Amino acid sequence: GESVGLHLPTLSVQEGDNSIINCAYSNSASDYFIWYKQESGKGPQFIIDIRSNMDKRQGQRVTVLLNKTVKHLSLQIAATQPGDSAVYFCAENSDDYKLSFGAGTTVTVRA
Amino acid sequence: GAGVSQSPSNKVTEKGKDVELRCDPISGHTALYWYRQSLGQGLEFLIYFQGNSAPDKSGLPSDRFSAERTGGSVSTLTIQRTQQEDSAVYLCASSSSGVSEAFFGQGTRLTVV
């Protein structure tokens, strides 16, 4: 079965608000995590990654938080924009290269 | 082009027919991955190629599935005797320095009728 899962399949957010997308994983040996964004008709696009020796990493308008104690990570998007509407996947890597993906959260931004 | 290219973008085939899906990775990328994405699901790992090493085929769901990578570049995923449950989007990705920088193609949407 899958080792990575997302708490909610859908998220509706008002434009300008902050978004928080959650993900739980079950493999305590996982040491590397990635968030991908997938727009309709396109392949997944890398957003941000984090290694298990960190608990927070920031990018442009995005922050990833990792809580290894409860095996949980989240993606925060600041000042959500219409272009942020997409499906967001978390993925974990416990082998050298094989990523395991969750089912995804569909984010819809309301104007 | 600069990105990963997959063809065809859409494929409709009859049950029992064979199909071939093609992936042109980014030039110079030594690693190539195939994933399958069913409707509303995450990405399911199928196979991984790295340079001249033997591929990791552990994700292939049945012996009807096979993949090749010729000359360390173009890859072909072949599905024999297609079944309706094979309907999905098949995604290819390539990487030069580990999975963190894997770039995905736009996928091939396969529909088996």
PDB file of C-alpha atoms in Angstrom:
ATOM      1  CA  GLY A   1       0.000   0.000   0.000  1.00  0.00           C
ATOM      2  CA  GLU A   2       0.934   3.641  -0.180  1.00  0.00           C
ATOM      3  CA  SER A   3       3.123   5.042   2.515  1.00  0.00           C
ATOM      4  CA  VAL A   4       2.300   8.647   1.833  1.00  0.00           C
ATOM      5  CA  GLY A   5      -1.078  10.268   2.209  1.00  0.00           C
ATOM      6  CA  LEU A   6      -2.677  13.661   2.285  1.00  0.00           C
ATOM      7  CA  HIS A   7      -5.243  14.672   4.844  1.00  0.00           C
ATOM      8  CA  LEU A   8      -7.713  16.367   2.530  1.00  0.00           C
ATOM      9  CA  PRO A   9      -8.395  15.728  -1.146  1.00  0.00           C
ATOM     10  CA  THR A  10      -9.612  19.278  -1.777  1.00  0.00           C
ATOM     11  CA  LEU A  11      -8.910  22.742  -0.435  1.00  0.00           C
ATOM     12  CA  SER A  12     -10.741  25.922  -1.331  1.00  0.00           C
ATOM     13  CA  VAL A  13      -8.996  29.155  -0.413  1.00  0.00           C
ATOM     14  CA  GLN A  14      -9.737  32.840  -0.894  1.00  0.00           C
ATOM     15  CA  GLU A  15      -7.317  34.719  -3.087  1.00  0.00           C
ATOM     16  CA  GLY A  16      -4.781  36.495  -0.917  1.00  0.00           C
ATOM     17  CA  ASP A  17      -5.160  34.107   2.018  1.00  0.00           C
ATOM     18  CA  ASN A  18      -2.523  31.628   3.076  1.00  0.00           C
ATOM     19  CA  SER A  19      -2.934  27.958   2.157  1.00  0.00           C
ATOM     20  CA  ILE A  20      -1.804  24.999   4.198  1.00  0.00           C
ATOM     21  CA  ILE A  21      -1.641  21.547   2.619  1.00  0.00           C
ATOM     22  CA  ASN A  22      -0.913  18.612   4.873  1.00  0.00           C
ATOM     23  CA  CYS A  23       0.674  15.256   4.293  1.00  0.00           C
ATOM     24  CA  ALA A  24       1.298  12.256   6.530  1.00  0.00           C
ATOM     25  CA  TYR A  25       3.806   9.525   5.877  1.00  0.00           C
ATOM     26  CA  SER A  26       4.293   6.192   7.552  1.00  0.00           C
ATOM     27  CA  ASN A  27       7.852   5.171   6.698  1.00  0.00           C
ATOM     28  CA  SER A  28      10.117   6.411   9.469  1.00  0.00           C
ATOM     29  CA  ALA A  29      13.135   5.602   7.268  1.00  0.00           C
ATOM     30  CA  SER A  30      12.144   8.241   4.735  1.00  0.00           C
ATOM     31  CA  ASP A  31      14.807  10.922   4.653  1.00  0.00           C
ATOM     32  CA  TYR A  32      13.819  13.153   1.807  1.00  0.00           C
ATOM     33  CA  PHE A  33      10.530  14.786   0.863  1.00  0.00           C
ATOM     34  CA  ILE A  34       9.347  16.793  -2.113  1.00  0.00           C
ATOM     35  CA  TRP A  35       6.284  18.832  -2.912  1.00  0.00           C
ATOM     36  CA  TYR A  36       5.111  18.873  -6.515  1.00  0.00           C
ATOM     37  CA  LYS A  37       2.475  21.003  -8.218  1.00  0.00           C
ATOM     38  CA  GLN A  38       0.496  19.605 -11.115  1.00  0.00           C
ATOM     39  CA  GLU A  39      -1.639  21.827 -13.292  1.00  0.00           C
ATOM     40  CA  SER A  40      -4.289  20.401 -15.552  1.00  0.00           C
ATOM     41  CA  GLY A  41      -2.829  18.592 -18.553  1.00  0.00           C
ATOM     42  CA  LYS A  42       0.743  18.982 -17.371  1.00  0.00           C
ATOM     43  CA  GLY A  43       3.303  16.874 -15.615  1.00  0.00           C
ATOM     44  CA  PRO A  44       4.197  17.496 -11.960  1.00  0.00           C
ATOM     45  CA  GLN A  45       6.452  20.459 -11.329  1.00  0.00           C
ATOM     46  CA  PHE A  46       8.975  20.558  -8.492  1.00  0.00           C
ATOM     47  CA  ILE A  47       8.147  23.169  -5.847  1.00  0.00           C
ATOM     48  CA  ILE A  48      10.354  22.589  -2.845  1.00  0.00           C
ATOM     49  CA  ASP A  49      12.128  19.794  -1.037  1.00  0.00           C
ATOM     50  CA  ILE A  50      13.324  19.103   2.481  1.00  0.00           C
ATOM     51  CA  ARG A  51      15.673  16.569   4.032  1.00  0.00           C
ATOM     52  CA  SER A  52      15.058  14.827   7.301  1.00  0.00           C
ATOM     53  CA  ASN A  53      17.809  16.748   9.087  1.00  0.00           C
ATOM     54  CA  MET A  54      15.739  19.909   8.713  1.00  0.00           C
ATOM     55  CA  ASP A  55      12.329  20.870  10.062  1.00  0.00           C
ATOM     56  CA  LYS A  56      11.664  23.928   7.949  1.00  0.00           C
ATOM     57  CA  ARG A  57      12.616  25.244   4.560  1.00  0.00           C
ATOM     58  CA  GLN A  58      11.452  28.359   2.775  1.00  0.00           C
ATOM     59  CA  GLY A  59      11.167  29.228  -0.870  1.00  0.00           C
ATOM     60  CA  GLN A  60       9.433  31.934  -2.786  1.00  0.00           C
ATOM     61  CA  ARG A  61       5.985  32.262  -1.128  1.00  0.00           C
ATOM     62  CA  VAL A  62       6.216  28.634   0.008  1.00  0.00           C
ATOM     63  CA  THR A  63       7.353  27.028   3.235  1.00  0.00           C
ATOM     64  CA  VAL A  64       7.645  23.340   3.968  1.00  0.00           C
ATOM     65  CA  LEU A  65       7.506  22.094   7.543  1.00  0.00           C
ATOM     66  CA  LEU A  66       8.583  18.625   8.590  1.00  0.00           C
ATOM     67  CA  ASN A  67       7.648  17.016  11.890  1.00  0.00           C
ATOM     68  CA  LYS A  68       9.454  13.697  12.112  1.00  0.00           C
ATOM     69  CA  THR A  69       7.988  12.893  15.507  1.00  0.00           C
ATOM     70  CA  VAL A  70       4.501  12.517  14.090  1.00  0.00           C
ATOM     71  CA  LYS A  71       5.642  11.836  10.515  1.00  0.00           C
ATOM     72  CA  HIS A  72       3.884  14.849   9.092  1.00  0.00           C
ATOM     73  CA  LEU A  73       4.820  17.530   6.620  1.00  0.00           C
ATOM     74  CA  SER A  74       2.983  20.539   5.315  1.00  0.00           C
ATOM     75  CA  LEU A  75       3.232  23.029   2.509  1.00  0.00           C
ATOM     76  CA  GLN A  76       2.300  26.607   3.234  1.00  0.00           C
ATOM     77  CA  ILE A  77       1.593  28.987   0.379  1.00  0.00           C
ATOM     78  CA  ALA A  78       1.550  32.672   1.280  1.00  0.00           C
ATOM     79  CA  ALA A  79      -0.863  35.100  -0.361  1.00  0.00           C
ATOM     80  CA  THR A  80      -2.448  32.456  -2.563  1.00  0.00           C
ATOM     81  CA  GLN A  81      -2.963  33.503  -6.164  1.00  0.00           C
ATOM     82  CA  PRO A  82      -5.245  32.152  -8.915  1.00  0.00           C
ATOM     83  CA  GLY A  83      -2.180  30.606 -10.551  1.00  0.00           C
ATOM     84  CA  ASP A  84      -1.725  28.439  -7.473  1.00  0.00           C
ATOM     85  CA  SER A  85      -4.830  26.447  -8.377  1.00  0.00           C
ATOM     86  CA  ALA A  86      -3.545  22.929  -9.049  1.00  0.00           C
ATOM     87  CA  VAL A  87      -3.128  19.487  -7.531  1.00  0.00           C
ATOM     88  CA  TYR A  88      -0.353  19.324  -4.961  1.00  0.00           C
ATOM     89  CA  PHE A  89       1.482  16.085  -4.208  1.00  0.00           C
ATOM     90  CA  CYS A  90       3.849  15.233  -1.448  1.00  0.00           C
ATOM     91  CA  ALA A  91       6.400  12.537  -2.174  1.00  0.00           C
ATOM     92  CA  GLU A  92       8.854  10.695   0.011  1.00  0.00           C
ATOM     93  CA  ASN A  93      12.082   8.960  -0.768  1.00  0.00           C
ATOM     94  CA  SER A  94      13.432   6.175   1.359  1.00  0.00           C
ATOM     95  CA  ASP A  95      15.444   4.441  -1.339  1.00  0.00           C
ATOM     96  CA  ASP A  96      18.112   5.992  -3.488  1.00  0.00           C
ATOM     97  CA  TYR A  97      15.780   7.300  -6.102  1.00  0.00           C
ATOM     98  CA  LYS A  98      12.265   5.881  -5.932  1.00  0.00           C
ATOM     99  CA  LEU A  99       9.709   8.479  -4.952  1.00  0.00           C
ATOM    100  CA  SER A 100       6.412   7.405  -3.385  1.00  0.00           C
ATOM    101  CA  PHE A 101       3.563   9.814  -4.053  1.00  0.00           C
ATOM    102  CA  GLY A 102       0.369  10.530  -2.192  1.00  0.00           C
ATOM    103  CA  ALA A 103      -2.998  10.928  -3.926  1.00  0.00           C
ATOM    104  CA  GLY A 104      -2.839  14.706  -4.013  1.00  0.00           C
ATOM    105  CA  THR A 105      -4.786  17.730  -2.771  1.00  0.00           C
ATOM    106  CA  THR A 106      -6.707  19.826  -5.272  1.00  0.00           C
ATOM    107  CA  VAL A 107      -6.385  23.506  -4.405  1.00  0.00           C
ATOM    108  CA  THR A 108      -8.977  25.887  -5.793  1.00  0.00           C
ATOM    109  CA  VAL A 109      -8.441  29.608  -5.378  1.00  0.00           C
ATOM    110  CA  ARG A 110     -11.596  31.744  -5.108  1.00  0.00           C
ATOM    111  CA  ALA A 111     -11.478  35.252  -6.502  1.00  0.00           C
TER     112      ALA A 111
ATOM    113  CA  GLY B   1      12.964  21.406 -27.038  1.00  0.00           C
ATOM    114  CA  ALA B   2      14.396  21.904 -23.609  1.00  0.00           C
ATOM    115  CA  GLY B   3      11.973  19.744 -21.673  1.00  0.00           C
ATOM    116  CA  VAL B   4      10.967  16.098 -21.470  1.00  0.00           C
ATOM    117  CA  SER B   5       8.876  15.202 -24.466  1.00  0.00           C
ATOM    118  CA  GLN B   6       6.342  12.383 -24.539  1.00  0.00           C
ATOM    119  CA  SER B   7       4.382  11.025 -27.461  1.00  0.00           C
ATOM    120  CA  PRO B   8       1.653  10.542 -28.245  1.00  0.00           C
ATOM    121  CA  SER B   9      -0.098  12.939 -25.903  1.00  0.00           C
ATOM    122  CA  ASN B  10      -3.275  10.891 -26.187  1.00  0.00           C
ATOM    123  CA  LYS B  11      -3.827   7.311 -27.229  1.00  0.00           C
ATOM    124  CA  VAL B  12      -7.082   5.415 -27.547  1.00  0.00           C
ATOM    125  CA  THR B  13      -6.722   1.711 -28.177  1.00  0.00           C
ATOM    126  CA  GLU B  14      -8.919  -1.342 -28.227  1.00  0.00           C
ATOM    127  CA  LYS B  15      -8.660  -3.925 -25.504  1.00  0.00           C
ATOM    128  CA  GLY B  16      -6.140  -6.595 -26.435  1.00  0.00           C
ATOM    129  CA  LYS B  17      -4.008  -4.368 -28.651  1.00  0.00           C
ATOM    130  CA  ASP B  18      -0.381  -3.497 -27.966  1.00  0.00           C
ATOM    131  CA  VAL B  19       0.719   0.110 -27.445  1.00  0.00           C
ATOM    132  CA  GLU B  20       4.067   1.890 -27.363  1.00  0.00           C
ATOM    133  CA  LEU B  21       4.642   5.101 -25.466  1.00  0.00           C
ATOM    134  CA  ARG B  22       7.708   7.194 -26.133  1.00  0.00           C
ATOM    135  CA  CYS B  23       9.793   9.457 -23.922  1.00  0.00           C
ATOM    136  CA  ASP B  24      12.535  11.823 -25.032  1.00  0.00           C
ATOM    137  CA  PRO B  25      14.395  12.939 -21.921  1.00  0.00           C
ATOM    138  CA  ILE B  26      16.320  16.154 -21.497  1.00  0.00           C
ATOM    139  CA  SER B  27      19.627  15.881 -23.304  1.00  0.00           C
ATOM    140  CA  GLY B  28      22.406  14.729 -21.025  1.00  0.00           C
ATOM    141  CA  HIS B  29      20.143  13.381 -18.307  1.00  0.00           C
ATOM    142  CA  THR B  30      21.314   9.948 -17.262  1.00  0.00           C
ATOM    143  CA  ALA B  31      18.318   8.963 -15.165  1.00  0.00           C
ATOM    144  CA  LEU B  32      14.873   8.251 -16.595  1.00  0.00           C
ATOM    145  CA  TYR B  33      11.699   7.258 -14.756  1.00  0.00           C
ATOM    146  CA  TRP B  34       8.266   6.041 -15.780  1.00  0.00           C
ATOM    147  CA  TYR B  35       5.253   6.618 -13.531  1.00  0.00           C
ATOM    148  CA  ARG B  36       1.569   5.854 -13.971  1.00  0.00           C
ATOM    149  CA  GLN B  37      -1.166   8.150 -12.736  1.00  0.00           C
ATOM    150  CA  SER B  38      -4.682   6.810 -12.518  1.00  0.00           C
ATOM    151  CA  LEU B  39      -7.616   9.193 -12.242  1.00  0.00           C
ATOM    152  CA  GLY B  40      -7.561  11.025  -8.934  1.00  0.00           C
ATOM    153  CA  GLN B  41      -4.572   9.076  -7.713  1.00  0.00           C
ATOM    154  CA  GLY B  42      -0.938   9.791  -6.996  1.00  0.00           C
ATOM    155  CA  LEU B  43       1.931   8.626  -9.123  1.00  0.00           C
ATOM    156  CA  GLU B  44       2.759   4.946  -9.182  1.00  0.00           C
ATOM    157  CA  PHE B  45       6.406   4.093  -9.858  1.00  0.00           C
ATOM    158  CA  LEU B  46       6.913   1.744 -12.798  1.00  0.00           C
ATOM    159  CA  ILE B  47      10.563   1.607 -13.838  1.00  0.00           C
ATOM    160  CA  TYR B  48      13.865   3.454 -13.486  1.00  0.00           C
ATOM    161  CA  PHE B  49      16.887   3.645 -15.800  1.00  0.00           C
ATOM    162  CA  GLN B  50      20.262   5.016 -14.721  1.00  0.00           C
ATOM    163  CA  GLY B  51      23.051   5.183 -17.261  1.00  0.00           C
ATOM    164  CA  ASN B  52      24.213   1.751 -18.324  1.00  0.00           C
ATOM    165  CA  SER B  53      23.045   0.026 -15.163  1.00  0.00           C
ATOM    166  CA  ALA B  54      20.364  -2.625 -15.201  1.00  0.00           C
ATOM    167  CA  PRO B  55      16.967  -0.935 -14.868  1.00  0.00           C
ATOM    168  CA  ASP B  56      14.834  -1.257 -11.762  1.00  0.00           C
ATOM    169  CA  LYS B  57      11.653  -2.884 -13.065  1.00  0.00           C
ATOM    170  CA  SER B  58      10.153  -3.566  -9.668  1.00  0.00           C
ATOM    171  CA  GLY B  59       7.167  -1.294 -10.253  1.00  0.00           C
ATOM    172  CA  LEU B  60       5.931  -2.879 -13.470  1.00  0.00           C
ATOM    173  CA  PRO B  61       2.447  -4.261 -12.639  1.00  0.00           C
ATOM    174  CA  SER B  62       2.565  -7.329 -14.879  1.00  0.00           C
ATOM    175  CA  ASP B  63       4.624  -9.055 -17.536  1.00  0.00           C
ATOM    176  CA  ARG B  64       2.524  -7.285 -20.149  1.00  0.00           C
ATOM    177  CA  PHE B  65       4.543  -4.175 -19.349  1.00  0.00           C
ATOM    178  CA  SER B  66       8.100  -3.663 -20.573  1.00  0.00           C
ATOM    179  CA  ALA B  67      10.393  -0.735 -21.220  1.00  0.00           C
ATOM    180  CA  GLU B  68      13.602  -0.079 -23.057  1.00  0.00           C
ATOM    181  CA  ARG B  69      16.030   2.762 -23.194  1.00  0.00           C
ATOM    182  CA  THR B  70      18.147   2.856 -26.301  1.00  0.00           C
ATOM    183  CA  GLY B  71      21.541   4.516 -26.319  1.00  0.00           C
ATOM    184  CA  GLY B  72      20.939   5.979 -22.904  1.00  0.00           C
ATOM    185  CA  SER B  73      18.447   8.432 -24.328  1.00  0.00           C
ATOM    186  CA  VAL B  74      14.982   7.724 -25.719  1.00  0.00           C
ATOM    187  CA  SER B  75      12.793   5.288 -23.813  1.00  0.00           C
ATOM    188  CA  THR B  76       9.797   3.262 -24.946  1.00  0.00           C
ATOM    189  CA  LEU B  77       7.196   1.802 -22.609  1.00  0.00           C
ATOM    190  CA  THR B  78       5.315  -1.082 -24.204  1.00  0.00           C
ATOM    191  CA  ILE B  79       2.043  -2.514 -22.955  1.00  0.00           C
ATOM    192  CA  GLN B  80       0.967  -5.764 -24.566  1.00  0.00           C
ATOM    193  CA  ARG B  81      -2.603  -7.023 -24.744  1.00  0.00           C
ATOM    194  CA  THR B  82      -3.953  -3.875 -23.137  1.00  0.00           C
ATOM    195  CA  GLN B  83      -6.718  -4.103 -20.553  1.00  0.00           C
ATOM    196  CA  GLN B  84      -9.183  -1.461 -19.437  1.00  0.00           C
ATOM    197  CA  GLU B  85      -7.409  -1.114 -16.103  1.00  0.00           C
ATOM    198  CA  ASP B  86      -4.332   0.049 -18.006  1.00  0.00           C
ATOM    199  CA  SER B  87      -6.154   3.297 -18.765  1.00  0.00           C
ATOM    200  CA  ALA B  88      -4.185   6.076 -17.082  1.00  0.00           C
ATOM    201  CA  VAL B  89      -1.749   8.888 -17.709  1.00  0.00           C
ATOM    202  CA  TYR B  90       1.781   7.593 -18.157  1.00  0.00           C
ATOM    203  CA  LEU B  91       4.421  10.084 -17.062  1.00  0.00           C
ATOM    204  CA  CYS B  92       8.104  10.101 -17.858  1.00  0.00           C
ATOM    205  CA  ALA B  93      10.730  12.076 -15.969  1.00  0.00           C
ATOM    206  CA  SER B  94      14.457  12.561 -16.352  1.00  0.00           C
ATOM    207  CA  SER B  95      17.153  13.734 -14.021  1.00  0.00           C
ATOM    208  CA  SER B  96      20.833  14.516 -14.117  1.00  0.00           C
ATOM    209  CA  SER B  97      21.580  14.634 -10.422  1.00  0.00           C
ATOM    210  CA  GLY B  98      19.169  12.716  -8.370  1.00  0.00           C
ATOM    211  CA  VAL B  99      15.438  12.532  -8.128  1.00  0.00           C
ATOM    212  CA  SER B 100      15.114  15.990  -6.590  1.00  0.00           C
ATOM    213  CA  GLU B 101      15.682  17.591  -9.953  1.00  0.00           C
ATOM    214  CA  ALA B 102      13.536  15.234 -11.949  1.00  0.00           C
ATOM    215  CA  PHE B 103      11.674  16.990 -14.730  1.00  0.00           C
ATOM    216  CA  PHE B 104       8.409  15.483 -15.861  1.00  0.00           C
ATOM    217  CA  GLY B 105       6.917  15.367 -19.322  1.00  0.00           C
ATOM    218  CA  GLN B 106       3.260  16.199 -19.830  1.00  0.00           C
ATOM    219  CA  GLY B 107       2.350  12.556 -20.032  1.00  0.00           C
ATOM    220  CA  THR B 108       0.519  10.236 -22.393  1.00  0.00           C
ATOM    221  CA  ARG B 109      -3.145   9.710 -21.646  1.00  0.00           C
ATOM    222  CA  LEU B 110      -3.973   6.111 -22.513  1.00  0.00           C
ATOM    223  CA  THR B 111      -7.574   5.029 -22.872  1.00  0.00           C
ATOM    224  CA  VAL B 112      -8.375   1.371 -23.453  1.00  0.00           C
ATOM    225  CA  VAL B 113     -11.867   0.797 -24.808  1.00  0.00           C
TER     226      VAL B 113
END
